[in-house]
Coordinates of C-alpha atoms and ligand atoms in Angstrom, one line a residue:
X1 CA 128.5 77.8 70.6
X2 CA 129.1 81.3 72.1
X3 CA 125.9 83.3 72.4
X4 CA 125.7 86.9 73.6
X5 CA 122.3 87.7 75.1
X6 CA 121.0 91.3 75.6
X7 CA 118.0 92.3 77.7
X8 CA 116.5 95.8 78.0
X9 CA 112.7 95.3 78.2
X10 CA 112.0 97.3 81.3
X11 CA 114.4 98.8 84.0
X12 CA 117.3 96.3 83.9
X13 CA 120.1 96.7 81.4
X14 CA 121.7 93.3 81.1
X15 CA 124.1 91.4 78.9
X16 CA 125.3 87.8 79.3
X17 CA 127.6 85.3 77.6
X18 CA 126.5 81.7 77.2
X19 CA 129.4 79.4 76.1
X20 CA 128.5 75.8 75.2
X21 CA 125.4 76.0 77.4
X22 CA 127.3 77.4 80.4
X23 CA 126.6 81.0 81.8
X24 CA 130.1 82.6 81.7
X25 CA 128.8 86.1 82.6
X26 CA 125.5 87.8 83.4
X27 CA 125.9 91.5 84.0
X28 CA 122.7 93.3 85.3
X29 CA 122.4 97.0 86.1
X30 CA 119.1 97.9 87.8
X31 CA 118.0 101.5 87.2
X32 CA 117.6 103.5 90.3
X33 CA 116.3 106.7 88.7
X34 CA 112.6 105.5 88.9
X35 CA 112.5 105.1 92.8
X36 CA 111.6 108.8 93.1
X37 CA 108.5 108.3 90.9
X38 CA 107.2 105.1 92.5
X39 CA 107.2 103.2 89.2
X40 CA 109.1 102.9 85.9
X41 CA 109.1 106.1 83.8
X42 CA 109.4 104.7 80.2
X43 CA 111.3 107.7 78.8
X44 CA 113.9 107.6 81.6
X45 CA 114.3 103.8 81.2
X46 CA 115.1 104.2 77.4
X47 CA 117.7 106.9 78.1
X48 CA 119.3 104.8 80.9
X49 CA 119.6 101.8 78.6
X50 CA 121.2 104.0 75.9
X51 CA 123.7 105.4 78.4
X52 CA 124.7 101.9 79.8
X53 CA 124.4 99.4 76.9
X54 CA 127.9 99.7 75.6
X55 CA 129.5 99.4 79.0
X56 CA 127.3 96.5 80.1
X57 CA 127.9 94.5 76.8
X58 CA 131.7 95.2 77.1
X59 CA 131.7 94.0 80.8
X60 CA 129.8 90.7 79.9
X61 CA 132.1 89.9 77.0
X62 CA 135.3 90.7 79.0
X63 CA 134.2 88.7 82.0
X64 CA 133.5 85.7 79.8
X65 CA 137.1 85.6 78.4
X66 CA 135.6 85.2 74.9
X67 CA 136.7 87.7 72.2
X68 CA 134.0 89.4 70.1
X69 CA 135.3 87.7 66.9
X70 CA 134.6 84.3 68.7
X71 CA 130.9 85.1 69.0
X72 CA 128.6 82.8 67.0
X73 CA 125.2 84.3 67.6
X74 CA 123.7 87.4 69.3
X75 CA 120.2 87.2 70.9
X76 CA 118.1 90.0 72.3
X77 CA 114.7 90.7 73.7
X78 CA 112.3 91.8 70.9
X79 CA 109.3 92.2 73.3
X80 CA 107.1 92.4 75.2
X81 CA 108.1 95.4 77.3
X82 CA 108.4 99.2 77.1
X83 CA 108.7 99.8 73.4
X84 CA 111.5 102.4 73.7
X85 CA 113.4 100.3 76.2
X86 CA 113.2 97.2 74.0
X87 CA 114.3 99.1 71.0
X88 CA 117.6 100.2 72.6
X89 CA 118.8 96.6 73.2
X90 CA 117.2 95.2 70.0
X91 CA 118.8 97.8 67.7
X92 CA 122.1 97.6 69.5
X93 CA 122.1 93.8 69.2
X94 CA 121.1 93.7 65.5
X95 CA 123.7 96.4 64.7
X96 CA 126.4 94.4 66.5
X97 CA 125.4 91.1 64.8
X98 CA 125.4 92.9 61.4
X99 CA 128.9 94.4 62.0
X100 CA 130.2 91.0 63.1
X101 CA 128.4 89.2 60.2
X102 CA 126.8 86.7 62.6
X103 CA 123.2 85.6 62.9
X104 CA 120.7 87.4 65.2
X105 CA 118.0 85.6 67.2
X106 CA 115.0 87.7 68.5
X107 CA 113.7 86.4 71.9
X108 CA 110.3 86.8 73.6
X109 CA 111.0 88.1 77.1
X110 CA 108.1 86.1 78.7
X111 CA 109.1 82.9 76.9
X112 CA 112.7 83.5 78.2
X113 CA 111.3 83.6 81.8
X114 CA 109.3 80.4 81.1
X115 CA 112.4 78.6 80.1
X116 CA 114.7 80.2 82.7
X117 CA 114.5 77.0 84.9
X118 CA 116.8 75.4 82.3
X119 CA 119.7 77.6 83.7
X120 CA 121.6 75.2 86.0
X121 CA 124.1 77.7 87.5
X122 CA 123.5 78.4 91.2
X123 CA 120.2 76.6 91.5
X124 CA 119.5 73.9 94.0
X125 CA 116.7 72.6 91.7
X126 CA 117.3 70.4 88.7
X127 CA 116.3 71.7 85.2
X128 CA 113.0 70.2 83.8
X129 CA 113.2 67.1 81.8
X130 CA 109.7 66.3 80.4
X131 CA 106.4 68.2 80.4
X132 CA 105.9 70.8 83.1
X133 CA 103.5 73.4 84.3
X134 CA 105.1 76.9 84.5
X135 CA 104.1 79.7 86.8
X136 CA 105.5 82.9 85.3
X137 CA 105.1 85.8 87.7
X138 CA 106.6 89.2 87.0
X139 CA 105.8 92.9 87.2
X140 CA 103.7 92.8 84.1
X141 CA 102.6 89.2 83.7
X142 CA 101.1 86.3 85.6
X143 CA 100.7 83.2 83.6
X144 CA 100.2 79.5 84.0
X145 CA 101.4 77.5 81.0
X146 CA 101.6 73.9 80.0
X147 CA 105.1 73.3 78.5
X148 CA 105.6 70.2 76.3
X149 CA 108.8 68.2 75.8
X150 CA 109.4 69.9 72.4
X151 CA 109.3 73.3 74.1
X152 CA 106.0 74.3 72.6
X153 CA 103.6 75.6 75.2
X154 CA 100.0 76.6 75.8
X155 CA 98.8 79.3 78.2
X156 CA 96.1 77.8 80.5
X157 CA 95.6 80.7 82.9
X158 CA 96.5 84.4 83.2
X159 CA 95.6 87.4 85.3
X160 CA 92.4 89.1 84.5
X161 CA 93.7 92.4 85.8
X162 CA 96.9 93.1 87.8
X163 CA 100.0 91.0 87.7
X164 CA 101.3 89.5 90.9
X165 CA 104.4 91.8 90.9
X166 CA 102.1 94.8 90.4
X167 CA 100.1 93.6 93.4
X168 CA 103.3 93.6 95.5
X169 CA 104.5 97.0 94.2
X170 CA 101.1 98.8 94.4
X171 CA 100.1 97.6 97.9
X172 CA 103.7 98.2 99.0
X173 CA 103.4 101.8 97.8
X174 CA 100.2 102.1 99.9
X175 CA 102.4 101.1 102.9
X176 CA 104.9 103.8 102.0
X177 CA 107.5 101.3 100.7
X178 CA 109.9 102.3 97.8
X179 CA 109.6 100.9 94.3
X180 CA 109.9 98.0 93.5
X181 CA 108.2 97.0 96.8
X182 CA 108.2 93.2 96.1
X183 CA 111.7 92.5 97.5
X184 CA 111.0 95.0 100.4
X185 CA 107.8 93.2 101.4
X186 CA 109.7 89.9 101.2
X187 CA 112.2 91.1 103.8
X188 CA 109.8 92.9 106.0
X189 CA 107.4 90.0 106.1
X190 CA 110.1 87.8 107.6
X191 CA 109.4 89.4 111.0
X192 CA 105.6 89.7 110.5
X193 CA 102.6 87.5 111.2
X194 CA 100.9 86.3 107.9
X195 CA 97.7 85.6 109.8
X196 CA 97.5 89.2 111.2
X197 CA 94.8 90.2 108.7
X198 CA 93.0 88.0 106.1
X199 CA 93.1 89.8 102.8
X200 CA 91.0 88.3 99.9
X201 CA 92.1 85.4 97.7
X202 CA 90.2 85.8 94.5
X203 CA 89.1 82.9 92.3
X204 CA 90.3 80.2 94.8
X205 CA 88.5 77.5 96.8
X206 CA 88.5 79.9 99.8
X207 CA 86.9 82.9 97.9
X208 CA 83.3 84.0 97.9
X209 CA 83.0 83.1 94.3
X210 CA 84.3 79.5 94.7
X211 CA 81.6 78.3 92.3
X212 CA 83.8 79.9 89.6
X213 CA 86.9 78.3 90.9
X214 CA 87.0 74.7 89.6
X215 CA 89.2 74.3 86.6
X216 CA 89.7 78.1 86.4
X217 CA 93.4 78.9 86.3
X218 CA 93.0 82.6 85.9
X219 CA 94.1 85.1 88.5
X220 CA 92.8 88.4 89.8
X221 CA 94.7 90.7 92.1
X222 CA 92.8 94.0 91.7
X223 CA 90.4 93.1 94.5
X224 CA 93.3 92.6 96.9
X225 CA 94.7 96.0 96.0
X226 CA 91.3 97.7 96.7
X227 CA 90.9 95.7 99.9
X228 CA 94.4 96.7 101.2
X229 CA 93.6 100.4 100.4
X230 CA 90.2 100.5 102.1
X231 CA 91.5 98.6 105.1
X232 CA 94.5 100.9 105.5
X233 CA 92.3 104.0 105.2
X234 CA 90.4 102.8 108.4
X235 CA 93.6 102.4 110.4
X236 CA 95.6 105.2 112.1
X237 CA 99.1 106.0 110.9
X238 CA 100.6 104.9 114.2
X239 CA 98.8 101.5 114.0
X240 CA 100.1 101.0 110.5
X241 CA 103.6 101.9 111.4
X242 CA 103.6 99.6 114.5
X243 CA 102.2 96.7 112.4
X244 CA 104.0 97.3 109.1
X245 CA 105.7 93.8 109.1
X246 CA 102.4 92.1 110.0
X247 CA 100.6 93.9 107.2
X248 CA 103.4 93.1 104.7
X249 CA 103.3 89.4 105.7
X250 CA 99.5 89.3 105.4
X251 CA 99.6 90.9 101.9
X252 CA 102.3 88.5 100.8
X253 CA 100.4 85.5 102.2
X254 CA 97.3 86.4 100.2
X255 CA 99.4 86.6 96.9
X256 CA 101.5 83.5 97.6
X257 CA 98.6 81.2 98.7
X258 CA 96.7 82.0 95.4
X259 CA 99.8 81.4 93.3
X260 CA 100.6 78.1 95.0
X261 CA 97.0 76.8 95.0
X262 CA 96.4 77.5 91.3
X263 CA 99.7 76.1 90.2
X264 CA 99.3 72.8 92.1
X265 CA 95.6 72.5 90.8
X266 CA 96.8 73.1 87.3
X267 CA 99.5 70.4 87.5
X268 CA 96.9 68.0 89.1
X269 CA 94.3 68.7 86.4
X270 CA 96.9 67.9 83.6
X271 CA 98.3 64.9 85.6
X272 CA 101.8 66.5 85.4
X273 CA 104.4 65.8 88.1
X274 CA 106.6 68.8 87.4
X275 CA 106.2 72.5 88.1
X276 CA 108.4 75.4 87.5
X277 CA 108.5 79.0 88.7
X278 CA 110.0 82.0 86.9
X279 CA 109.9 85.8 86.8
X280 CA 110.8 88.4 89.4
X281 CA 108.1 87.4 91.9
X282 CA 109.4 83.8 91.9
X283 CA 112.5 85.3 93.8
X284 CA 110.1 85.7 96.8
X285 CA 111.3 83.6 99.6
X286 CA 107.8 82.8 101.0
X287 CA 106.6 81.8 97.6
X288 CA 109.7 79.5 97.1
X289 CA 109.1 77.9 100.5
X290 CA 105.3 77.5 100.1
X291 CA 105.6 76.1 96.6
X292 CA 108.3 73.6 97.7
X293 CA 106.2 72.4 100.6
X294 CA 103.0 72.1 98.4
X295 CA 105.0 70.2 95.6
X296 CA 106.6 67.8 98.2
X297 CA 103.1 67.1 99.6
X298 CA 101.7 66.4 96.1
X299 CA 104.6 64.4 94.9
X300 CA 105.5 67.0 92.3
X301 CA 109.1 68.0 91.3
X302 CA 109.9 71.7 91.5
X303 CA 112.2 73.5 89.1
X304 CA 113.3 77.1 89.9
X305 CA 116.4 79.0 88.7
X306 CA 118.7 80.8 91.1
X307 CA 117.1 84.1 92.2
X308 CA 119.4 86.2 89.9
X309 CA 117.9 84.4 86.9
X310 CA 114.3 84.9 88.3
X311 CA 114.4 88.7 87.9
X312 CA 115.1 90.2 84.5
X313 CA 118.5 89.1 83.2
X314 CA 120.2 88.4 79.8
X315 CA 121.3 84.9 80.6
X316 CA 117.8 83.7 80.1
X317 CA 117.7 85.4 76.7
X318 CA 120.8 83.6 75.6
X319 CA 119.6 80.4 77.1
X320 CA 116.3 80.4 75.2
X321 CA 118.1 81.2 72.0
X322 CA 120.5 78.3 72.7
X323 CA 117.5 75.9 73.4
X324 CA 115.8 76.9 70.2
X325 CA 119.0 76.5 68.1
X326 CA 119.8 73.1 69.6
X327 CA 116.3 72.0 68.7
X328 CA 116.7 72.9 65.0
X329 CA 115.7 76.5 64.7
X330 CA 117.7 78.3 62.0
X331 CA 119.4 81.5 63.0
X332 CA 119.2 84.0 60.2
X333 CA 121.3 86.9 59.1
X334 CA 118.3 89.3 59.2
X335 CA 118.8 92.5 61.1
X336 CA 115.4 94.3 60.7
X337 CA 113.3 92.6 63.4
X338 CA 110.8 95.1 64.9
X339 CA 110.1 95.4 68.6
X340 CA 106.6 94.6 70.0
X341 CA 105.0 95.8 73.3
X342 CA 102.5 93.0 74.2
X343 CA 103.0 89.3 74.8
X344 CA 100.1 88.3 72.6
X345 CA 101.4 90.3 69.7
X346 CA 104.8 88.7 70.1
X347 CA 103.4 85.2 70.5
X348 CA 101.4 85.7 67.4
X349 CA 104.5 86.8 65.5
X350 CA 106.4 83.8 66.7
X351 CA 103.5 81.6 65.4
X352 CA 102.5 80.5 68.9
X353 CA 99.0 80.2 70.3
Ligands
KG4_401 O1 110.6 89.7 86.0 P1 110.9 91.0 86.5 O2 112.3 91.3 87.1 O3 110.5 92.2 85.5 C1 109.4 92.1 84.7 O4 109.5 91.5 83.6 O5 108.4 92.7 85.1 O6 109.8 91.2 87.7 C2 109.8 92.4 88.5 C3 108.7 92.2 89.6 C4 108.5 93.5 90.4 O7 107.1 93.7 90.5 C5 109.1 93.2 91.7 O8 108.5 93.9 92.8 C6 109.0 91.7 91.8 O9 109.2 91.2 90.5 N1 109.9 91.1 92.7 C7 109.5 90.5 93.9 C8 110.7 90.0 94.5 N2 111.8 90.4 93.7 C9 111.3 91.0 92.6 N3 108.3 90.3 94.4 C10 108.3 89.7 95.6 N4 109.4 89.2 96.3 C11 110.6 89.4 95.8 N5 111.7 88.9 96.4
ZN402 ZN1 110.7 90.0 83.2

């Protein structure tokens, strides 16, 4: 089966071709126009998607060596995301499927992240086989889910405030780093000391409120943000500049240690021996190393896609459509699927808990 996937939920315009389960192409264009503003400007994002969508889809189809009339299905993100941005890819995909008279499959972006470890290409980790605990960490979401063999899943923990990616981006902005700061902190931290300053780790065994910790798989990163801000305000500009790498490493360590501790605790509590990571933050090298070490110690198998499939990409959209179709979902020739902005609204629509 030849599936064209399209993703435009935030600031990446992406199209990918999945042919008989193999990623033949995955073209991703990351919008640079937001850097100046220190965050994604929704209106600019939609306009950029509009400008690029035809060229990106053409590039993905051409690179795959599949002709458009050989496409069997088109899949696109229907949400959650910036509504105008989602709408560009969703309308384009439904229009194209309608013109080609082939079925269209709407995909939930967060679910696509959750199932991205099923993408084999370029990963040194195997795809999951049975039940697994998924840590999904992106710019807008931080979720722990319990995924069953039949691909149904239940969210068992989520952030109470900021997402992990937001914590990277906002604390990075305080350090004067460009948007998105996550990958910049990752690089900077490589030459820094993670024990330089101990920033708070909320809702963990080490936190003040450890009585609230046991069996609690929720996250909170807003306290970290405040703590970084107030600590930086007490330091001189010269001191911050001289210790930028140490501060970056200390912030990263605070985020990573919480993510690892909660994920392993969740797997233990469910007696599950498999853990996966997905979403932009899971491209973080310190998180990958720390999670691998913790999993090895606990006798847990780790499943992580290659870094290009951790951040936003259309291959994961086509992959989830393929998984659903191979498990009996019927693709319909309906081309009036509406976009949605929030994960819960989308999950409700899809009939999930
Ligand atoms: O999944 P994603 O590409 O888009 C969303 O759905 O949000 O995630 C983007 C987030 C941003 O916050 C970005 O800073 C973060 O992922 N990110 C990273 C790294 N690469 C991307 N955070 C830490 N380390 C990285 N290497
Ligand atoms: Zn994402």
